[in-house]
């Protein structure tokens, strides 16, 4: 059984304590992770601090060339990395392969975009004075990432930070650390100098505390639950660190009476069943206009029945959930909904395939009183809410403290513009269930987070703008 180390100042480090890493498809241990604790985190932060002057002091072109090599190495090792992702996260292999492409695309994008970072020279109101701004990297960055996209969430943060000249201490999820370790190996091979990218593994509470409170850290970027995001924000406030957060969602997915219903079903499958529903932009509440409900549900049930549940290594469409906690959450949503009057159209329980596999499940007659309406289910559960008028629909969609992604299907341009404007969500998919690329600003309103990743905004998050006022006398 392999032991997995942390990367600190270019050295692979172990400790006396180890945590098991499990394959969720069969709960077998696939390796052990050394827990380097707060001492390891502190050393990694110091290493990042020491590496910062040389890395940030070099040219954007120098950093861009190294990042492009990292990108090429990831693409070259796509098969091996995809298998690692499936083994530790459970997602189907075809989704892991897509994640490698998606995750690598951030590195290429930020390597290119960083060449275009520039300041401004203003038309000064004072003839003797020159006024200008320059952009500079913010400093040492802590990055904490989740298990549902073990590669893409890491590259989206680290490559943006590194392209700007920042140095990074990454804490990947303890459930899926192997992908990050492989990425770090390839980063060293690509020429990333020691200390520029550090990976610290272990107990999240202890390491998270160091990463969010240490005075040498200037920025914390986090993707995960709203609960932990709020905790990190509180920790960061003592030293006024810059904070970027990508937190939970409660995405509405709306099917209007003028939708192309086949496309809407396919879009829902894309949005809901990717990674067995374990993504923060998964459709979580499906609103269907009364007049098309029967036809839509018939098409949906039919489609869902064709999805193959099974081990991600064996050509399946839906893999396991990450752990028992995830199964218990789904069961509690279903129990609560049925008690309050929902109808079970299909699924509803754990699959015979294995302990962590859950049947794709549809509940109709869901209302705002139910857990399934108010909480992210993070699984293959589709709660259906029937609606009559656009006005009441908008109110229901926005009736949540979250605001990450929203989707709707309609062929009416007036409606499309009206609904797009009124939805209080950071990302809106119109006639599509797939919205994520390197190019779009990814992020949410309300308690879904702060800031945007990907796009040109993704670089700005790691840059400080400095104003220079120069009296030429
Ligand atoms: P999820 O419920 O989706 O697993 P979490 O917010 O628990 O989301 O996990 C996202 C990331 O946050 C993971 O890397 C996890 O290890 C880390 N994490 C969990 N608890 C804490 C904490 N108290 N402080 C810092 N990081 C944490």
Coordinates of C-alpha atoms and ligand atoms in Angstrom, one line a residue:
X1 CA 0.0 0.0 0.0
X2 CA 1.4 3.4 -1.0
X3 CA 2.0 6.2 1.5
X4 CA 1.4 9.7 0.3
X5 CA 3.6 12.7 1.4
X6 CA 3.2 16.4 1.6
X7 CA 5.4 18.7 -0.6
X8 CA 7.1 21.4 1.4
X9 CA 9.9 23.6 0.0
X10 CA 10.4 21.1 -2.8
X11 CA 10.8 18.1 -0.5
X12 CA 8.4 15.2 0.0
X13 CA 7.7 15.1 3.7
X14 CA 6.2 12.5 6.0
X15 CA 5.1 12.3 9.6
X16 CA 4.4 9.8 12.3
X17 CA 0.6 10.0 11.7
X18 CA -1.2 8.5 8.8
X19 CA -4.9 8.7 7.5
X20 CA -6.4 6.0 5.3
X21 CA -7.6 7.0 1.8
X22 CA -10.6 5.0 0.6
X23 CA -12.1 4.1 -2.8
X24 CA -15.8 5.0 -2.4
X25 CA -16.8 2.4 -4.9
X26 CA -15.9 -0.5 -2.6
X27 CA -14.6 1.2 0.6
X28 CA -11.2 -0.5 0.1
X29 CA -8.2 1.4 1.4
X30 CA -6.1 2.6 -1.6
X31 CA -3.3 4.3 0.4
X32 CA -2.3 6.2 3.4
X33 CA -1.8 10.0 3.8
X34 CA 0.8 11.4 6.1
X35 CA -0.8 14.1 8.3
X36 CA 1.8 16.9 8.7
X37 CA -0.3 18.9 11.1
X38 CA 0.1 22.6 12.0
X39 CA 3.9 22.3 12.0
X40 CA 3.9 21.1 8.4
X41 CA 1.5 23.9 7.5
X42 CA 3.7 26.5 9.2
X43 CA 6.8 25.2 7.4
X44 CA 5.0 25.3 4.0
X45 CA 3.8 28.9 4.6
X46 CA 7.4 29.9 5.4
X47 CA 8.6 28.1 2.3
X48 CA 6.1 29.9 0.2
X49 CA 7.1 33.2 1.8
X50 CA 10.8 32.5 1.0
X51 CA 10.1 31.5 -2.6
X52 CA 8.0 34.6 -3.2
X53 CA 10.7 37.2 -4.0
X54 CA 12.3 35.2 -6.9
X55 CA 9.0 33.9 -8.3
X56 CA 7.2 37.2 -8.3
X57 CA 10.4 39.1 -9.3
X58 CA 10.8 37.2 -12.5
X59 CA 8.9 38.0 -15.7
X60 CA 5.4 36.9 -16.5
X61 CA 6.8 35.1 -19.6
X62 CA 9.1 33.0 -17.4
X63 CA 6.2 31.9 -15.2
X64 CA 3.9 31.4 -18.2
X65 CA 6.4 29.1 -19.9
X66 CA 6.7 26.9 -16.8
X67 CA 3.0 26.8 -16.4
X68 CA 2.6 25.7 -20.1
X69 CA 5.0 22.9 -19.4
X70 CA 2.9 21.8 -16.4
X71 CA -0.2 21.9 -18.7
X72 CA 1.5 19.7 -21.3
X73 CA 2.6 17.2 -18.7
X74 CA -0.9 16.9 -17.3
X75 CA -2.3 16.3 -20.8
X76 CA 0.4 13.7 -21.5
X77 CA -0.4 11.9 -18.2
X78 CA -4.2 12.1 -18.8
X79 CA -4.9 8.4 -18.6
X80 CA -3.0 7.8 -15.3
X81 CA -4.5 11.0 -13.7
X82 CA -8.0 10.1 -14.8
X83 CA -7.7 6.7 -13.1
X84 CA -6.5 8.3 -9.9
X85 CA -9.5 10.7 -9.9
X86 CA -11.9 7.8 -10.3
X87 CA -10.2 5.7 -7.7
X88 CA -10.3 8.3 -5.0
X89 CA -13.5 10.2 -5.9
X90 CA -15.6 7.4 -7.4
X91 CA -16.7 9.4 -10.5
X92 CA -17.1 7.6 -13.8
X93 CA -13.8 7.4 -15.8
X94 CA -15.2 9.4 -18.7
X95 CA -16.0 12.2 -16.3
X96 CA -12.5 12.0 -14.8
X97 CA -11.0 12.3 -18.4
X98 CA -13.3 15.3 -19.0
X99 CA -12.1 16.8 -15.7
X100 CA -8.4 16.5 -16.7
X101 CA -9.2 18.4 -19.9
X102 CA -11.3 21.0 -18.0
X103 CA -8.8 21.4 -15.2
X104 CA -5.8 21.6 -17.5
X105 CA -7.5 24.3 -19.6
X106 CA -7.3 26.7 -16.6
X107 CA -3.5 26.4 -16.5
X108 CA -3.2 27.2 -20.2
X109 CA -5.7 30.1 -19.9
X110 CA -4.0 31.7 -16.9
X111 CA -0.5 31.1 -18.4
X112 CA -1.7 33.1 -21.5
X113 CA -3.7 35.7 -19.7
X114 CA -0.9 36.6 -17.2
X115 CA 1.1 37.9 -20.2
X116 CA -1.6 40.6 -20.6
X117 CA -1.7 41.9 -17.0
X118 CA -1.0 45.6 -17.1
X119 CA -1.5 48.8 -15.3
X120 CA -2.8 52.2 -16.4
X121 CA -1.4 55.7 -16.9
X122 CA -4.0 58.4 -16.3
X123 CA -4.4 61.9 -17.7
X124 CA -3.3 63.7 -14.6
X125 CA -5.1 66.9 -13.6
X126 CA -1.8 68.3 -12.5
X127 CA 0.7 69.0 -15.3
X128 CA 3.7 68.3 -13.0
X129 CA 2.4 65.0 -11.8
X130 CA 2.3 61.6 -13.4
X131 CA -0.4 59.3 -12.1
X132 CA -0.5 55.6 -12.7
X133 CA -1.4 52.1 -11.4
X134 CA 0.6 48.9 -11.5
X135 CA -0.6 45.4 -10.6
X136 CA 1.4 43.2 -8.3
X137 CA 0.9 39.7 -6.9
X138 CA -0.8 39.7 -3.5
X139 CA 1.8 37.3 -1.8
X140 CA 1.5 33.9 -0.2
X141 CA -1.9 32.2 -1.0
X142 CA -3.6 29.5 1.0
X143 CA -5.8 27.3 -1.2
X144 CA -8.3 24.8 0.3
X145 CA -10.1 22.5 -2.2
X146 CA -12.9 19.9 -2.1
X147 CA -13.1 16.2 -3.1
X148 CA -15.7 16.5 -5.9
X149 CA -13.3 17.9 -8.5
X150 CA -9.9 16.8 -7.1
X151 CA -8.0 18.2 -10.1
X152 CA -10.0 21.1 -11.6
X153 CA -10.6 23.0 -8.3
X154 CA -6.8 22.8 -7.6
X155 CA -5.7 24.0 -11.0
X156 CA -8.3 26.8 -11.1
X157 CA -6.9 28.3 -8.0
X158 CA -3.2 27.4 -8.1
X159 CA -2.4 28.2 -11.7
X160 CA -4.1 31.6 -11.5
X161 CA -2.2 32.5 -8.3
X162 CA 1.1 31.2 -9.7
X163 CA 0.7 32.9 -13.0
X164 CA 0.4 36.2 -11.2
X165 CA 3.6 35.6 -9.2
X166 CA 2.0 34.4 -6.0
X167 CA 3.3 31.4 -4.1
X168 CA 0.9 28.8 -2.8
X169 CA 0.2 26.4 0.1
X170 CA -2.5 24.0 -1.1
X171 CA -4.5 21.8 1.2
X172 CA -6.5 19.3 -0.9
X173 CA -9.4 17.3 0.5
X174 CA -8.1 14.5 2.7
X175 CA -10.6 12.3 0.9
X176 CA -9.0 12.9 -2.6
X177 CA -5.4 13.9 -2.0
X178 CA -3.6 11.6 -4.5
X179 CA -4.6 13.7 -7.5
X180 CA -3.0 16.8 -6.0
X181 CA 0.1 14.9 -5.1
X182 CA 0.4 13.8 -8.8
X183 CA -0.2 17.4 -9.9
X184 CA 2.6 18.6 -7.6
X185 CA 5.0 16.0 -8.9
X186 CA 4.3 17.2 -12.5
X187 CA 4.7 20.8 -11.4
X188 CA 8.2 20.1 -10.1
X189 CA 9.0 18.3 -13.3
X190 CA 7.8 21.3 -15.3
X191 CA 10.3 23.5 -13.5
X192 CA 8.1 25.1 -10.8
X193 CA 10.8 26.1 -8.2
X194 CA 10.8 24.7 -4.7
X195 CA 8.4 26.5 -2.4
X196 CA 6.3 28.0 -5.1
X197 CA 3.7 25.2 -4.8
X198 CA 3.5 23.4 -1.5
X199 CA 0.9 20.7 -0.7
X200 CA 0.1 20.0 2.9
X201 CA -2.1 17.1 3.9
X202 CA -3.8 16.0 7.0
X203 CA -6.5 17.0 9.5
X204 CA -8.5 19.8 7.9
X205 CA -9.4 21.6 11.1
X206 CA -5.8 21.9 12.3
X207 CA -4.2 22.7 8.9
X208 CA -7.1 24.9 8.0
X209 CA -6.6 27.0 11.1
X210 CA -2.9 27.6 10.3
X211 CA -3.7 28.4 6.7
X212 CA -6.4 30.9 7.6
X213 CA -4.7 32.7 10.5
X214 CA -0.9 32.8 9.8
X215 CA 0.2 36.4 9.3
X216 CA 2.4 35.6 6.3
X217 CA -0.6 34.4 4.3
X218 CA -2.1 37.3 2.4
X219 CA -5.0 35.5 0.6
X220 CA -7.2 32.5 1.2
X221 CA -9.1 30.9 -1.6
X222 CA -11.6 28.2 -0.7
X223 CA -14.1 25.9 -2.4
X224 CA -16.3 23.8 -0.2
X225 CA -19.2 24.1 2.2
X226 CA -20.7 27.4 3.3
X227 CA -20.2 26.4 7.0
X228 CA -16.4 26.0 6.6
X229 CA -16.3 29.0 4.3
X230 CA -17.8 31.2 7.0
X231 CA -15.3 29.8 9.6
X232 CA -12.3 30.6 7.3
X233 CA -13.7 34.1 6.7
X234 CA -13.9 34.7 10.4
X235 CA -10.4 33.4 10.9
X236 CA -9.0 35.5 8.1
X237 CA -10.6 38.7 9.5
X238 CA -8.0 39.0 12.3
X239 CA -5.2 39.7 9.8
X240 CA -7.6 41.1 7.1
X241 CA -6.6 38.6 4.5
X242 CA -8.2 38.8 1.1
X243 CA -10.8 36.0 0.8
X244 CA -12.3 34.3 -2.3
X245 CA -15.0 31.7 -1.5
X246 CA -16.9 29.3 -3.8
X247 CA -19.5 27.8 -1.5
X248 CA -22.8 25.8 -1.6
X249 CA -25.6 26.3 -4.1
X250 CA -29.3 25.5 -4.4
X251 CA -29.7 25.7 -8.1
X252 CA -33.2 26.1 -9.7
X253 CA -33.7 24.4 -13.0
X254 CA -36.8 25.7 -14.7
X255 CA -38.8 24.1 -17.5
X256 CA -41.3 26.5 -19.1
X257 CA -44.2 25.5 -21.2
X258 CA -42.5 26.8 -24.4
X259 CA -39.3 24.6 -23.8
X260 CA -37.9 22.0 -26.1
X261 CA -38.7 19.2 -23.6
X262 CA -36.2 16.7 -25.0
X263 CA -33.4 19.3 -24.7
X264 CA -34.6 20.2 -21.2
X265 CA -34.4 16.5 -20.1
X266 CA -30.9 16.2 -21.6
X267 CA -29.8 19.4 -19.9
X268 CA -31.1 18.2 -16.6
X269 CA -29.3 14.9 -16.9
X270 CA -26.1 16.9 -17.6
X271 CA -26.6 19.2 -14.7
X272 CA -28.0 16.8 -12.1
X273 CA -26.2 13.5 -12.8
X274 CA -22.6 14.7 -13.4
X275 CA -20.6 13.2 -10.5
X276 CA -23.8 11.6 -9.2
X277 CA -25.2 15.1 -8.4
X278 CA -22.2 16.0 -6.3
X279 CA -21.4 19.4 -7.7
X280 CA -22.2 22.8 -6.3
X281 CA -23.9 23.8 -9.6
X282 CA -26.1 20.7 -9.8
X283 CA -29.8 21.3 -10.4
X284 CA -31.3 21.1 -6.9
X285 CA -34.9 22.2 -7.4
X286 CA -36.6 21.5 -10.7
X287 CA -39.5 23.8 -11.4
X288 CA -41.9 22.5 -14.2
X289 CA -44.8 24.5 -15.6
X290 CA -48.0 22.7 -15.0
X291 CA -49.1 22.3 -18.6
X292 CA -45.9 20.4 -19.6
X293 CA -45.3 18.5 -16.4
X294 CA -46.7 15.1 -17.4
X295 CA -44.8 15.0 -20.7
X296 CA -41.6 16.2 -19.1
X297 CA -41.7 13.6 -16.3
X298 CA -42.4 10.8 -18.7
X299 CA -39.4 11.7 -20.8
X300 CA -37.3 12.2 -17.7
X301 CA -38.2 8.8 -16.0
X302 CA -37.5 7.1 -19.3
X303 CA -34.1 8.7 -19.7
X304 CA -33.1 8.1 -16.1
X305 CA -33.9 4.4 -16.4
X306 CA -31.2 4.1 -19.1
X307 CA -28.4 5.4 -16.8
X308 CA -26.0 2.7 -15.6
X309 CA -25.1 2.8 -12.0
X310 CA -21.8 1.2 -11.1
X311 CA -18.1 1.4 -10.3
X312 CA -16.6 4.4 -12.2
X313 CA -13.9 2.1 -13.6
X314 CA -16.5 0.0 -15.3
X315 CA -18.0 2.3 -17.9
X316 CA -20.9 3.5 -15.7
X317 CA -22.9 6.7 -15.9
X318 CA -23.4 7.2 -12.1
X319 CA -20.8 6.3 -9.6
X320 CA -20.9 6.1 -5.8
X321 CA -21.5 8.9 -3.4
X322 CA -18.4 10.0 -1.5
X323 CA -19.3 8.6 2.0
X324 CA -22.1 7.3 4.3
X325 CA -22.8 10.9 5.4
X326 CA -23.9 11.7 1.9
X327 CA -26.2 8.7 1.8
X328 CA -27.8 9.6 5.1
X329 CA -28.4 13.2 3.9
X330 CA -30.3 11.9 0.8
X331 CA -32.4 9.5 2.9
X332 CA -33.3 12.3 5.3
X333 CA -34.4 14.6 2.4
X334 CA -36.6 11.8 0.9
X335 CA -38.1 10.8 4.2
X336 CA -39.0 14.4 5.1
X337 CA -40.5 15.0 1.6
X338 CA -42.7 11.9 1.7
X339 CA -43.9 12.7 5.2
X340 CA -45.0 16.2 3.9
X341 CA -46.8 15.0 0.9
X342 CA -44.3 14.4 -2.0
X343 CA -44.7 11.5 -4.4
X344 CA -41.9 9.1 -5.2
X345 CA -41.8 8.6 -9.0
X346 CA -38.6 6.4 -9.1
X347 CA -35.6 5.3 -7.0
X348 CA -35.7 6.3 -3.4
X349 CA -33.1 4.0 -1.9
X350 CA -29.5 2.6 -1.9
X351 CA -28.8 0.6 -5.0
X352 CA -28.0 -3.1 -4.9
X353 CA -24.6 -2.3 -6.6
X354 CA -23.1 -1.3 -3.3
X355 CA -23.3 0.6 0.0
X356 CA -22.6 4.1 -1.4
X357 CA -24.5 3.8 -4.7
X358 CA -27.9 5.6 -4.6
X359 CA -30.6 5.1 -7.2
X360 CA -31.5 8.1 -9.3
X361 CA -34.6 9.4 -7.6
X362 CA -37.5 11.7 -8.6
X363 CA -39.9 13.3 -6.1
X364 CA -42.9 15.2 -7.4
X365 CA -45.2 17.6 -5.5
X366 CA -42.3 19.1 -3.6
X367 CA -43.0 22.3 -1.7
X368 CA -40.9 25.1 0.0
X369 CA -41.7 23.5 3.4
X370 CA -39.5 20.5 2.6
X371 CA -35.7 19.9 3.2
X372 CA -35.4 18.9 -0.5
X373 CA -36.4 22.5 -1.4
X374 CA -34.2 24.3 1.1
X375 CA -31.0 22.3 1.2
X376 CA -28.5 21.1 -1.3
X377 CA -29.0 17.4 -1.7
X378 CA -25.6 16.7 -3.4
X379 CA -26.8 13.5 -4.8
X380 CA -28.9 11.9 -7.6
X381 CA -32.2 13.3 -6.2
X382 CA -34.5 15.4 -8.4
X383 CA -37.2 17.3 -6.5
X384 CA -40.0 18.5 -8.8
X385 CA -42.0 21.6 -8.0
X386 CA -45.0 22.5 -10.2
X387 CA -45.7 26.2 -11.0
X388 CA -48.2 28.2 -13.0
X389 CA -47.0 31.8 -13.5
X390 CA -43.6 33.4 -14.2
X391 CA -43.9 35.8 -11.3
X392 CA -44.5 33.2 -8.6
X393 CA -41.7 31.2 -10.1
X394 CA -39.1 33.9 -9.8
X395 CA -40.0 34.4 -6.2
X396 CA -39.6 30.7 -5.5
X397 CA -36.3 30.4 -7.4
X398 CA -34.8 33.3 -5.4
X399 CA -36.3 32.0 -2.1
X400 CA -32.9 30.7 -0.9
X401 CA -29.9 32.1 0.9
X402 CA -27.7 30.7 -2.0
X403 CA -27.1 32.2 -5.4
X404 CA -24.6 30.1 -7.4
X405 CA -26.1 28.7 -10.6
X406 CA -29.6 28.7 -12.1
X407 CA -30.9 27.1 -15.4
X408 CA -34.0 27.5 -17.5
X409 CA -35.4 26.3 -20.7
X410 CA -37.6 28.5 -22.9
X411 CA -37.8 29.6 -26.6
X412 CA -39.3 33.0 -25.9
X413 CA -36.7 35.8 -26.1
X414 CA -38.7 38.2 -24.0
X415 CA -39.0 35.6 -21.2
X416 CA -35.4 34.7 -21.6
X417 CA -34.2 38.2 -20.9
X418 CA -36.7 38.9 -18.2
X419 CA -35.9 35.7 -16.2
X420 CA -32.1 36.0 -16.8
X421 CA -32.2 39.5 -15.2
X422 CA -34.4 38.6 -12.3
X423 CA -32.6 35.4 -11.1
X424 CA -30.4 36.2 -8.1
X425 CA -27.6 33.8 -9.2
X426 CA -24.0 34.4 -10.3
X427 CA -24.4 32.0 -13.3
X428 CA -27.4 31.4 -15.5
X429 CA -27.7 28.6 -18.1
X430 CA -30.3 29.3 -20.8
X431 CA -31.3 26.2 -22.7
X432 CA -28.2 24.4 -21.4
X433 CA -27.2 22.3 -18.3
X434 CA -23.5 22.8 -19.0
X435 CA -22.0 26.2 -18.1
X436 CA -18.4 25.7 -16.8
X437 CA -15.4 26.5 -18.9
X438 CA -12.1 28.4 -18.2
X439 CA -13.5 31.5 -19.9
X440 CA -16.6 32.2 -17.7
X441 CA -16.5 34.0 -14.4
X442 CA -17.4 31.2 -11.9
X443 CA -18.9 32.3 -8.6
X444 CA -22.0 33.2 -6.7
X445 CA -24.3 35.7 -5.1
X446 CA -25.4 35.8 -1.5
X447 CA -24.1 32.9 0.7
X448 CA -22.7 31.1 -2.3
X449 CA -19.5 33.0 -2.1
X450 CA -17.3 36.0 -2.8
X451 CA -15.3 36.6 -6.0
X452 CA -15.0 34.8 -9.3
X453 CA -12.7 32.2 -10.6
X454 CA -11.7 31.4 -14.2
X455 CA -12.0 34.1 -16.8
X456 CA -10.0 37.3 -16.5
X457 CA -11.5 37.9 -13.0
X458 CA -9.6 34.7 -11.8
X459 CA -6.3 36.6 -12.1
X460 CA -7.5 39.8 -10.5
X461 CA -8.3 37.8 -7.4
X462 CA -4.5 37.3 -6.8
X463 CA -3.4 40.8 -7.8
X464 CA -3.1 44.1 -5.8
X465 CA -3.6 47.4 -7.7
X466 CA -1.0 50.0 -6.6
X467 CA -1.5 53.6 -7.4
X468 CA 1.6 55.7 -8.0
X469 CA 1.5 59.5 -7.9
X470 CA 4.8 60.9 -9.2
X471 CA 5.7 64.6 -8.8
X472 CA 8.3 65.2 -11.5
X473 CA 9.8 68.4 -9.9
Ligands
LIG1 P1 -17.8 19.0 1.9 O1 -18.9 19.0 2.9 O2 -18.2 19.2 0.5 O3 -16.7 18.0 2.1 P2 -16.0 20.8 3.3 O4 -16.2 22.3 3.4 O5 -16.1 20.0 4.5 O6 -17.0 20.4 2.1 O7 -14.6 20.5 2.6 C1 -14.0 21.3 1.6 C2 -12.5 21.4 2.0 O8 -12.5 22.1 3.3 C3 -11.8 20.1 2.2 O9 -10.4 20.3 1.8 C4 -11.8 19.9 3.7 O10 -10.7 19.1 4.1 C5 -11.7 21.3 4.2 N1 -12.2 21.5 5.5 C6 -13.1 20.9 6.2 N2 -13.2 21.4 7.5 C7 -12.3 22.4 7.6 C8 -12.0 23.3 8.6 N3 -12.6 23.3 9.8 N4 -11.0 24.3 8.3 C9 -10.4 24.3 7.1 N5 -10.7 23.4 6.1 C10 -11.7 22.5 6.3

